[in-house]
């Protein structure tokens, strides 16, 4: 059975991006976001991204107009009852994600519905065990900016059924046109297990006075052809999210390379979270 009715929980940076690509692919999308300000900001982000895609010739104007019509942002969880796939994209806080999966288990009526998490690092098994249907729970991890980056990580737990995994892969590849890689259920999966130590190393380099933020980033852009430097990338991901992922990795592996440096903790405490707050390692006009 083809997935055409999709739910997204959370309309932040990742939730709004996921909702946008799902609507662009022609599916009907319900986004649940309890915070009115976040819902408004998420919708504005989607509108802006669709306009950019049309202006850059990545999307035809008719599809662009259709996207917003296929997408509803609501505050009521019950609107997810008839969904065939729900993708959770709430902040990277374990208790919040576990509570969301408990709620999804109660609300989603479709017996075969796939319950997916966009978590970057929290074990899928912890989310699966919050439900009475662990065979339908898996990770579908998208990358920011979601409409631009083609990758999705599929993460199956020891209890994920092969049918749910096959349906999720078919949806991500055939409907969304994404490139799927598979990872076992280990904190950080493939990409963040490699990326986060690199970002933390750049922060430690800055913290120790080894080089300036601008030179660290220029080094990786001009010397290694990365599209952006590690500090600008941390600003894009969000310092709070980077720290949460680092903490999950450190909890899982106890390796010093995953331990968040003090500079990162202090900046998170100060609310210097990167692009979303206008200031991180660099300043941004909002
Ligand atoms: N829809 C579709 N396409 C769009 C678009 C949109 N809304 N906005 C831009 N694009 C396209 C552009 O047309 C352009 O395409 P071409 O290359 O074919 O011309 C391309 O995207 C790049 O766009 P821009 O020219 O506007 O921007 P840029 O060249 O400055 O690139 C960037 C910006 C895409 C963010 C790039 O710097 C980049 O890829 N950076 C790295 C991002 C990254 O590593 N993300 C992963 C973070 S980790 C994560 O997300 C997971 C986690 O768990 C923490």
mmCIF file of C-alpha atoms and ligand atoms in Angstrom:
data_model
loop_
_atom_site.group_PDB
_atom_site.id
_atom_site.type_symbol
_atom_site.label_atom_id
_atom_site.label_comp_id
_atom_site.label_asym_id
_atom_site.label_seq_id
_atom_site.Cartn_x
_atom_site.Cartn_y
_atom_site.Cartn_z
ATOM 1 C CA UNK A 1 0.000 0.000 0.000
ATOM 2 C CA UNK A 2 1.510 3.297 -1.118
ATOM 3 C CA UNK A 3 1.971 5.964 1.561
ATOM 4 C CA UNK A 4 0.073 9.142 0.627
ATOM 5 C CA UNK A 5 -1.168 10.444 4.031
ATOM 6 C CA UNK A 6 1.675 11.682 6.182
ATOM 7 C CA UNK A 7 1.901 13.384 9.573
ATOM 8 C CA UNK A 8 4.799 15.408 10.947
ATOM 9 C CA UNK A 9 5.147 16.268 14.640
ATOM 10 C CA UNK A 10 6.943 19.584 15.205
ATOM 11 C CA UNK A 11 7.236 22.542 12.830
ATOM 12 C CA UNK A 12 10.769 23.701 13.684
ATOM 13 C CA UNK A 13 13.649 23.785 11.211
ATOM 14 C CA UNK A 14 13.562 20.056 10.477
ATOM 15 C CA UNK A 15 9.789 19.481 10.816
ATOM 16 C CA UNK A 16 8.932 22.295 8.402
ATOM 17 C CA UNK A 17 11.576 21.098 5.916
ATOM 18 C CA UNK A 18 10.280 17.523 6.064
ATOM 19 C CA UNK A 19 6.651 18.693 5.677
ATOM 20 C CA UNK A 20 7.681 20.770 2.671
ATOM 21 C CA UNK A 21 9.405 17.930 0.781
ATOM 22 C CA UNK A 22 6.544 15.532 1.544
ATOM 23 C CA UNK A 23 3.963 18.042 0.244
ATOM 24 C CA UNK A 24 6.122 18.771 -2.814
ATOM 25 C CA UNK A 25 6.091 15.043 -3.565
ATOM 26 C CA UNK A 26 2.270 15.160 -3.706
ATOM 27 C CA UNK A 27 1.302 13.640 -0.344
ATOM 28 C CA UNK A 28 -1.274 15.094 1.996
ATOM 29 C CA UNK A 29 0.531 16.397 5.120
ATOM 30 C CA UNK A 30 -0.733 17.243 8.602
ATOM 31 C CA UNK A 31 1.809 18.965 10.848
ATOM 32 C CA UNK A 32 1.140 19.048 14.593
ATOM 33 C CA UNK A 33 2.709 22.028 16.355
ATOM 34 C CA UNK A 34 1.332 23.148 19.705
ATOM 35 C CA UNK A 35 3.329 26.392 19.848
ATOM 36 C CA UNK A 36 1.530 29.069 17.806
ATOM 37 C CA UNK A 37 4.660 31.140 17.209
ATOM 38 C CA UNK A 38 6.601 28.094 15.980
ATOM 39 C CA UNK A 39 3.695 27.107 13.708
ATOM 40 C CA UNK A 40 3.589 30.554 12.115
ATOM 41 C CA UNK A 41 7.363 30.696 11.694
ATOM 42 C CA UNK A 42 7.400 27.181 10.214
ATOM 43 C CA UNK A 43 4.749 28.044 7.631
ATOM 44 C CA UNK A 44 6.612 31.239 6.693
ATOM 45 C CA UNK A 45 9.817 29.173 6.286
ATOM 46 C CA UNK A 46 8.025 26.736 3.967
ATOM 47 C CA UNK A 47 6.537 29.572 1.873
ATOM 48 C CA UNK A 48 9.936 31.213 1.518
ATOM 49 C CA UNK A 49 11.639 27.949 0.573
ATOM 50 C CA UNK A 50 8.975 27.110 -2.020
ATOM 51 C CA UNK A 51 9.328 30.605 -3.535
ATOM 52 C CA UNK A 52 13.111 30.140 -3.705
ATOM 53 C CA UNK A 53 12.722 26.715 -5.309
ATOM 54 C CA UNK A 54 10.388 28.158 -7.963
ATOM 55 C CA UNK A 55 12.662 31.178 -8.560
ATOM 56 C CA UNK A 56 15.699 28.853 -8.960
ATOM 57 C CA UNK A 57 13.829 26.578 -11.378
ATOM 58 C CA UNK A 58 13.893 23.597 -8.951
ATOM 59 C CA UNK A 59 10.094 23.452 -8.796
ATOM 60 C CA UNK A 60 7.477 24.421 -11.372
ATOM 61 C CA UNK A 61 5.127 27.242 -10.375
ATOM 62 C CA UNK A 62 2.015 25.010 -10.399
ATOM 63 C CA UNK A 63 3.608 22.541 -7.944
ATOM 64 C CA UNK A 64 4.783 25.470 -5.845
ATOM 65 C CA UNK A 65 1.217 26.744 -5.552
ATOM 66 C CA UNK A 66 -0.095 23.265 -4.769
ATOM 67 C CA UNK A 67 2.357 22.665 -1.884
ATOM 68 C CA UNK A 68 0.706 24.964 0.635
ATOM 69 C CA UNK A 69 -2.730 23.571 -0.264
ATOM 70 C CA UNK A 70 -1.540 20.043 0.616
ATOM 71 C CA UNK A 71 -0.312 21.012 4.020
ATOM 72 C CA UNK A 72 -2.193 21.786 7.256
ATOM 73 C CA UNK A 73 -0.541 22.931 10.479
ATOM 74 C CA UNK A 74 -2.724 22.116 13.498
ATOM 75 C CA UNK A 75 -2.299 22.006 17.269
ATOM 76 C CA UNK A 76 -4.398 18.885 17.889
ATOM 77 C CA UNK A 77 -2.591 15.523 17.987
ATOM 78 C CA UNK A 78 -5.840 13.712 17.114
ATOM 79 C CA UNK A 79 -5.489 15.003 13.533
ATOM 80 C CA UNK A 80 -2.841 12.265 13.092
ATOM 81 C CA UNK A 81 -5.358 9.430 13.584
ATOM 82 C CA UNK A 82 -5.666 8.493 9.875
ATOM 83 C CA UNK A 83 -1.985 8.854 8.894
ATOM 84 C CA UNK A 84 -0.064 5.993 7.209
ATOM 85 C CA UNK A 85 3.312 7.466 8.188
ATOM 86 C CA UNK A 86 4.133 9.914 10.978
ATOM 87 C CA UNK A 87 7.573 11.524 11.200
ATOM 88 C CA UNK A 88 8.426 12.955 14.631
ATOM 89 C CA UNK A 89 10.673 16.053 14.525
ATOM 90 C CA UNK A 90 10.430 17.551 18.027
ATOM 91 C CA UNK A 91 13.587 18.925 19.744
ATOM 92 C CA UNK A 92 16.421 16.474 20.470
ATOM 93 C CA UNK A 93 15.349 15.768 24.078
ATOM 94 C CA UNK A 94 14.864 12.119 24.967
ATOM 95 C CA UNK A 95 11.912 12.547 27.377
ATOM 96 C CA UNK A 96 10.101 14.720 24.847
ATOM 97 C CA UNK A 97 10.578 12.190 22.065
ATOM 98 C CA UNK A 98 9.546 9.259 24.283
ATOM 99 C CA UNK A 99 6.385 11.150 25.342
ATOM 100 C CA UNK A 100 5.631 11.912 21.685
ATOM 101 C CA UNK A 101 5.860 8.228 20.720
ATOM 102 C CA UNK A 102 3.561 7.239 23.631
ATOM 103 C CA UNK A 103 1.063 9.776 22.346
ATOM 104 C CA UNK A 104 1.400 8.608 18.726
ATOM 105 C CA UNK A 105 0.780 5.020 19.822
ATOM 106 C CA UNK A 106 -2.501 6.103 21.428
ATOM 107 C CA UNK A 107 -3.673 8.326 18.567
ATOM 108 C CA UNK A 108 -2.639 6.742 15.255
ATOM 109 C CA UNK A 109 -5.391 4.283 14.287
ATOM 110 C CA UNK A 110 -3.923 2.722 11.149
ATOM 111 C CA UNK A 111 -2.682 -0.741 12.213
ATOM 112 C CA UNK A 112 0.205 -0.702 9.702
ATOM 113 C CA UNK A 113 1.212 2.928 10.146
ATOM 114 C CA UNK A 114 4.961 3.544 10.250
ATOM 115 C CA UNK A 115 6.039 5.687 13.214
ATOM 116 C CA UNK A 116 9.341 7.333 12.323
ATOM 117 C CA UNK A 117 11.682 9.619 14.224
ATOM 118 C CA UNK A 118 13.957 12.245 12.701
ATOM 119 C CA UNK A 119 16.218 11.955 15.742
ATOM 120 C CA UNK A 120 19.916 12.535 15.054
ATOM 121 C CA UNK A 121 21.187 10.420 17.899
ATOM 122 C CA UNK A 122 18.614 9.003 20.338
ATOM 123 C CA UNK A 123 18.372 5.185 20.169
ATOM 124 C CA UNK A 124 15.322 4.121 18.145
ATOM 125 C CA UNK A 125 14.794 1.262 20.600
ATOM 126 C CA UNK A 126 13.985 3.752 23.398
ATOM 127 C CA UNK A 127 11.241 5.265 21.218
ATOM 128 C CA UNK A 128 9.990 1.871 20.020
ATOM 129 C CA UNK A 129 9.600 0.626 23.607
ATOM 130 C CA UNK A 130 7.379 3.618 24.413
ATOM 131 C CA UNK A 131 4.796 2.071 22.051
ATOM 132 C CA UNK A 132 2.893 -1.201 21.816
ATOM 133 C CA UNK A 133 4.030 -1.581 18.201
ATOM 134 C CA UNK A 134 7.857 -1.570 18.161
ATOM 135 C CA UNK A 135 7.827 -3.430 14.831
ATOM 136 C CA UNK A 136 6.459 -0.266 13.202
ATOM 137 C CA UNK A 137 8.976 2.173 14.728
ATOM 138 C CA UNK A 138 12.144 3.263 12.896
ATOM 139 C CA UNK A 139 14.387 6.267 12.248
ATOM 140 C CA UNK A 140 14.138 8.397 9.105
ATOM 141 C CA UNK A 141 16.845 10.990 9.527
ATOM 142 C CA UNK A 142 16.822 13.966 7.143
ATOM 143 C CA UNK A 143 19.529 16.629 6.662
ATOM 144 C CA UNK A 144 19.289 20.392 6.871
ATOM 145 C CA UNK A 145 18.304 22.121 4.599
ATOM 146 C CA UNK A 146 15.865 19.256 3.901
ATOM 147 C CA UNK A 147 14.671 20.522 0.478
ATOM 148 C CA UNK A 148 18.290 20.761 -0.728
ATOM 149 C CA UNK A 149 20.183 17.792 0.760
ATOM 150 C CA UNK A 150 19.286 14.439 -0.802
ATOM 151 C CA UNK A 151 20.236 12.097 2.061
ATOM 152 C CA UNK A 152 17.988 10.156 4.438
ATOM 153 C CA UNK A 153 19.380 7.680 6.983
ATOM 154 C CA UNK A 154 17.132 4.685 7.634
ATOM 155 C CA UNK A 155 17.663 3.356 11.150
ATOM 156 C CA UNK A 156 16.078 0.082 12.191
ATOM 157 C CA UNK A 157 16.026 -1.192 15.763
ATOM 158 C CA UNK A 158 16.347 -4.860 16.730
ATOM 159 C CA UNK A 159 12.541 -4.994 16.708
ATOM 160 C CA UNK A 160 11.697 -3.065 13.509
ATOM 161 C CA UNK A 161 9.781 -5.254 11.048
ATOM 162 C CA UNK A 162 11.111 -5.699 7.506
ATOM 163 C CA UNK A 163 7.746 -4.627 6.047
ATOM 164 C CA UNK A 164 7.791 -1.250 7.853
ATOM 165 C CA UNK A 165 11.414 -0.703 6.793
ATOM 166 C CA UNK A 166 10.641 -1.559 3.160
ATOM 167 C CA UNK A 167 7.668 0.831 3.084
ATOM 168 C CA UNK A 168 9.726 3.638 4.612
ATOM 169 C CA UNK A 169 12.553 3.130 2.075
ATOM 170 C CA UNK A 170 10.112 3.035 -0.824
ATOM 171 C CA UNK A 171 8.493 6.273 0.389
ATOM 172 C CA UNK A 172 11.836 8.081 0.858
ATOM 173 C CA UNK A 173 13.305 6.874 -2.460
ATOM 174 C CA UNK A 174 10.348 6.617 -4.827
ATOM 175 C CA UNK A 175 8.048 9.364 -3.509
ATOM 176 C CA UNK A 176 10.557 11.881 -2.108
ATOM 177 C CA UNK A 177 13.417 11.062 -4.491
ATOM 178 C CA UNK A 178 15.905 10.896 -1.605
ATOM 179 C CA UNK A 179 19.051 8.769 -1.400
ATOM 180 C CA UNK A 180 18.698 6.270 1.486
ATOM 181 C CA UNK A 181 21.563 4.789 3.488
ATOM 182 C CA UNK A 182 21.010 2.255 6.265
ATOM 183 C CA UNK A 183 22.468 2.368 9.742
ATOM 184 C CA UNK A 184 22.204 0.189 12.787
ATOM 185 C CA UNK A 185 20.641 1.706 15.886
ATOM 186 C CA UNK A 186 23.769 3.330 17.375
ATOM 187 C CA UNK A 187 23.888 6.913 18.683
ATOM 188 C CA UNK A 188 24.699 9.327 15.840
ATOM 189 C CA UNK A 189 24.030 6.673 13.178
ATOM 190 C CA UNK A 190 26.511 7.084 10.281
ATOM 191 C CA UNK A 191 26.675 10.807 9.513
ATOM 192 C CA UNK A 192 26.625 12.377 12.966
ATOM 193 C CA UNK A 193 29.043 9.790 14.398
ATOM 194 C CA UNK A 194 31.534 11.183 11.851
ATOM 195 C CA UNK A 195 30.400 14.828 11.658
ATOM 196 C CA UNK A 196 30.010 15.758 15.340
ATOM 197 C CA UNK A 197 33.636 14.991 16.425
ATOM 198 C CA UNK A 198 34.792 17.169 13.498
ATOM 199 C CA UNK A 199 32.557 20.081 14.570
ATOM 200 C CA UNK A 200 33.648 19.702 18.219
ATOM 201 C CA UNK A 201 37.321 19.706 17.133
ATOM 202 C CA UNK A 202 36.789 23.020 15.339
ATOM 203 C CA UNK A 203 35.178 24.475 18.501
ATOM 204 C CA UNK A 204 38.113 23.225 20.624
ATOM 205 C CA UNK A 205 40.523 24.796 18.136
ATOM 206 C CA UNK A 206 38.727 28.152 18.467
ATOM 207 C CA UNK A 207 38.450 27.801 22.265
ATOM 208 C CA UNK A 208 42.197 27.200 22.654
ATOM 209 C CA UNK A 209 43.050 30.313 20.633
ATOM 210 C CA UNK A 210 44.709 28.203 17.951
ATOM 211 C CA UNK A 211 43.029 30.116 15.092
ATOM 212 C CA UNK A 212 40.159 32.539 14.457
ATOM 213 C CA UNK A 213 36.635 31.393 13.568
ATOM 214 C CA UNK A 214 36.970 32.915 10.099
ATOM 215 C CA UNK A 215 40.293 31.194 9.393
ATOM 216 C CA UNK A 216 39.098 27.802 10.665
ATOM 217 C CA UNK A 217 36.109 27.946 8.326
ATOM 218 C CA UNK A 218 38.053 29.363 5.384
ATOM 219 C CA UNK A 219 40.555 26.531 5.812
ATOM 220 C CA UNK A 220 37.922 23.855 5.271
ATOM 221 C CA UNK A 221 36.046 25.716 2.500
ATOM 222 C CA UNK A 222 39.095 26.748 0.469
ATOM 223 C CA UNK A 223 41.372 23.855 1.360
ATOM 224 C CA UNK A 224 38.963 20.929 1.332
ATOM 225 C CA UNK A 225 36.104 22.190 -0.881
ATOM 226 C CA UNK A 226 33.488 21.808 1.869
ATOM 227 C CA UNK A 227 30.381 23.896 1.053
ATOM 228 C CA UNK A 228 30.690 25.637 4.421
ATOM 229 C CA UNK A 229 33.137 25.631 7.330
ATOM 230 C CA UNK A 230 32.551 23.658 10.558
ATOM 231 C CA UNK A 231 31.611 26.688 12.679
ATOM 232 C CA UNK A 232 29.124 28.047 10.115
ATOM 233 C CA UNK A 233 27.724 24.521 9.853
ATOM 234 C CA UNK A 234 27.311 24.325 13.643
ATOM 235 C CA UNK A 235 25.451 27.652 13.440
ATOM 236 C CA UNK A 236 23.205 26.158 10.735
ATOM 237 C CA UNK A 237 22.474 22.969 12.691
ATOM 238 C CA UNK A 238 21.969 24.941 15.935
ATOM 239 C CA UNK A 239 24.385 24.882 18.871
ATOM 240 C CA UNK A 240 21.707 23.362 21.113
ATOM 241 C CA UNK A 241 21.114 20.497 18.693
ATOM 242 C CA UNK A 242 24.861 19.977 18.193
ATOM 243 C CA UNK A 243 25.310 19.795 21.963
ATOM 244 C CA UNK A 244 22.378 17.391 22.416
ATOM 245 C CA UNK A 245 23.760 15.068 19.740
ATOM 246 C CA UNK A 246 27.255 15.239 21.261
ATOM 247 C CA UNK A 247 25.818 14.338 24.675
ATOM 248 C CA UNK A 248 23.966 11.315 23.248
ATOM 249 C CA UNK A 249 27.159 10.154 21.535
ATOM 250 C CA UNK A 250 29.197 10.641 24.716
ATOM 251 C CA UNK A 251 26.603 8.779 26.795
ATOM 252 C CA UNK A 252 26.662 5.869 24.360
ATOM 253 C CA UNK A 253 30.403 5.514 23.660
ATOM 254 C CA UNK A 254 32.145 7.356 26.560
ATOM 255 C CA UNK A 255 34.822 8.575 24.111
ATOM 256 C CA UNK A 256 36.395 12.005 24.908
ATOM 257 C CA UNK A 257 36.093 13.028 21.250
ATOM 258 C CA UNK A 258 32.296 13.237 21.691
ATOM 259 C CA UNK A 259 32.389 15.333 24.912
ATOM 260 C CA UNK A 260 30.959 18.830 24.328
ATOM 261 C CA UNK A 261 33.689 21.488 24.902
ATOM 262 C CA UNK A 262 32.948 24.093 27.629
ATOM 263 C CA UNK A 263 32.722 26.877 25.020
ATOM 264 C CA UNK A 264 29.783 25.104 23.374
ATOM 265 C CA UNK A 265 27.977 24.603 26.716
ATOM 266 C CA UNK A 266 28.441 28.259 27.691
ATOM 267 C CA UNK A 267 27.174 29.499 24.323
ATOM 268 C CA UNK A 268 24.089 27.286 24.613
ATOM 269 C CA UNK A 269 23.491 28.603 28.165
ATOM 270 C CA UNK A 270 23.776 32.135 26.762
ATOM 271 C CA UNK A 271 21.188 31.461 24.061
ATOM 272 C CA UNK A 272 23.769 31.922 21.284
ATOM 273 C CA UNK A 273 22.322 29.072 19.256
ATOM 274 C CA UNK A 274 23.434 30.039 15.748
ATOM 275 C CA UNK A 275 21.353 31.213 12.804
ATOM 276 C CA UNK A 276 18.027 30.706 14.536
ATOM 277 C CA UNK A 277 18.868 33.242 17.245
ATOM 278 C CA UNK A 278 20.935 35.555 14.997
ATOM 279 C CA UNK A 279 24.228 34.807 16.743
ATOM 280 C CA UNK A 280 26.477 31.817 17.206
ATOM 281 C CA UNK A 281 30.090 31.635 16.084
ATOM 282 C CA UNK A 282 29.101 34.272 13.517
ATOM 283 C CA UNK A 283 26.418 36.995 13.435
ATOM 284 C CA UNK A 284 23.343 36.786 11.196
ATOM 285 C CA UNK A 285 20.818 39.382 10.096
ATOM 286 C CA UNK A 286 17.346 38.049 11.000
HETATM 287 N N1 LIG B 1 14.497 24.231 -2.641
HETATM 288 C C1 LIG B 1 15.212 23.543 -3.565
HETATM 289 N N2 LIG B 1 16.495 23.851 -3.909
HETATM 290 C C2 LIG B 1 17.036 24.910 -3.300
HETATM 291 C C3 LIG B 1 16.351 25.675 -2.345
HETATM 292 C C4 LIG B 1 15.026 25.290 -2.017
HETATM 293 N N3 LIG B 1 14.319 25.944 -1.124
HETATM 294 N N4 LIG B 1 17.164 26.653 -1.897
HETATM 295 C C5 LIG B 1 18.330 26.509 -2.551
HETATM 296 N N5 LIG B 1 18.251 25.455 -3.407
HETATM 297 C C6 LIG B 1 19.312 24.940 -4.274
HETATM 298 C C7 LIG B 1 19.904 26.052 -5.126
HETATM 299 O O1 LIG B 1 19.160 26.251 -6.298
HETATM 300 C C8 LIG B 1 21.286 25.513 -5.409
HETATM 301 O O2 LIG B 1 21.194 24.491 -6.413
HETATM 302 P P1 LIG B 1 22.349 24.345 -7.543
HETATM 303 O O3 LIG B 1 23.587 23.971 -6.784
HETATM 304 O O4 LIG B 1 21.829 23.261 -8.423
HETATM 305 O O5 LIG B 1 22.441 25.692 -8.183
HETATM 306 C C9 LIG B 1 21.650 24.788 -4.097
HETATM 307 O O6 LIG B 1 20.387 24.485 -3.473
HETATM 308 C C10 LIG B 1 22.484 25.652 -3.158
HETATM 309 O O7 LIG B 1 21.740 26.819 -2.795
HETATM 310 P P2 LIG B 1 22.319 28.277 -2.629
HETATM 311 O O8 LIG B 1 23.106 28.637 -3.860
HETATM 312 O O9 LIG B 1 21.224 29.198 -2.241
HETATM 313 O O10 LIG B 1 23.195 28.229 -1.356
HETATM 314 P P3 LIG B 1 24.698 27.843 -1.147
HETATM 315 O O11 LIG B 1 25.384 27.461 -2.395
HETATM 316 O O12 LIG B 1 25.229 28.954 -0.317
HETATM 317 O O13 LIG B 1 24.530 26.515 -0.235
HETATM 318 C C11 LIG B 1 23.865 25.166 1.588
HETATM 319 C C12 LIG B 1 23.869 26.564 1.006
HETATM 320 C C13 LIG B 1 22.947 24.254 0.768
HETATM 321 C C14 LIG B 1 23.362 25.258 3.024
HETATM 322 C C15 LIG B 1 25.336 24.602 1.511
HETATM 323 O O14 LIG B 1 26.217 25.526 2.105
HETATM 324 C C16 LIG B 1 25.474 23.280 2.176
HETATM 325 O O15 LIG B 1 25.113 22.234 1.623
HETATM 326 N N6 LIG B 1 26.049 23.284 3.409
HETATM 327 C C17 LIG B 1 26.244 22.077 4.193
HETATM 328 C C18 LIG B 1 24.985 21.721 4.898
HETATM 329 C C19 LIG B 1 25.122 20.456 5.696
HETATM 330 O O16 LIG B 1 26.181 19.868 5.831
HETATM 331 N N7 LIG B 1 23.996 20.019 6.284
HETATM 332 C C20 LIG B 1 23.946 18.849 7.086
HETATM 333 C C21 LIG B 1 23.846 19.287 8.499
HETATM 334 S S1 LIG B 1 23.775 17.894 9.573
HETATM 335 C C22 LIG B 1 22.135 17.636 9.746
HETATM 336 O O17 LIG B 1 21.291 18.287 9.250
HETATM 337 C C23 LIG B 1 21.751 16.476 10.535
HETATM 338 C C24 LIG B 1 21.829 16.523 11.979
HETATM 339 O O18 LIG B 1 21.332 15.582 12.532
HETATM 340 C C25 LIG B 1 22.509 17.510 12.798
#
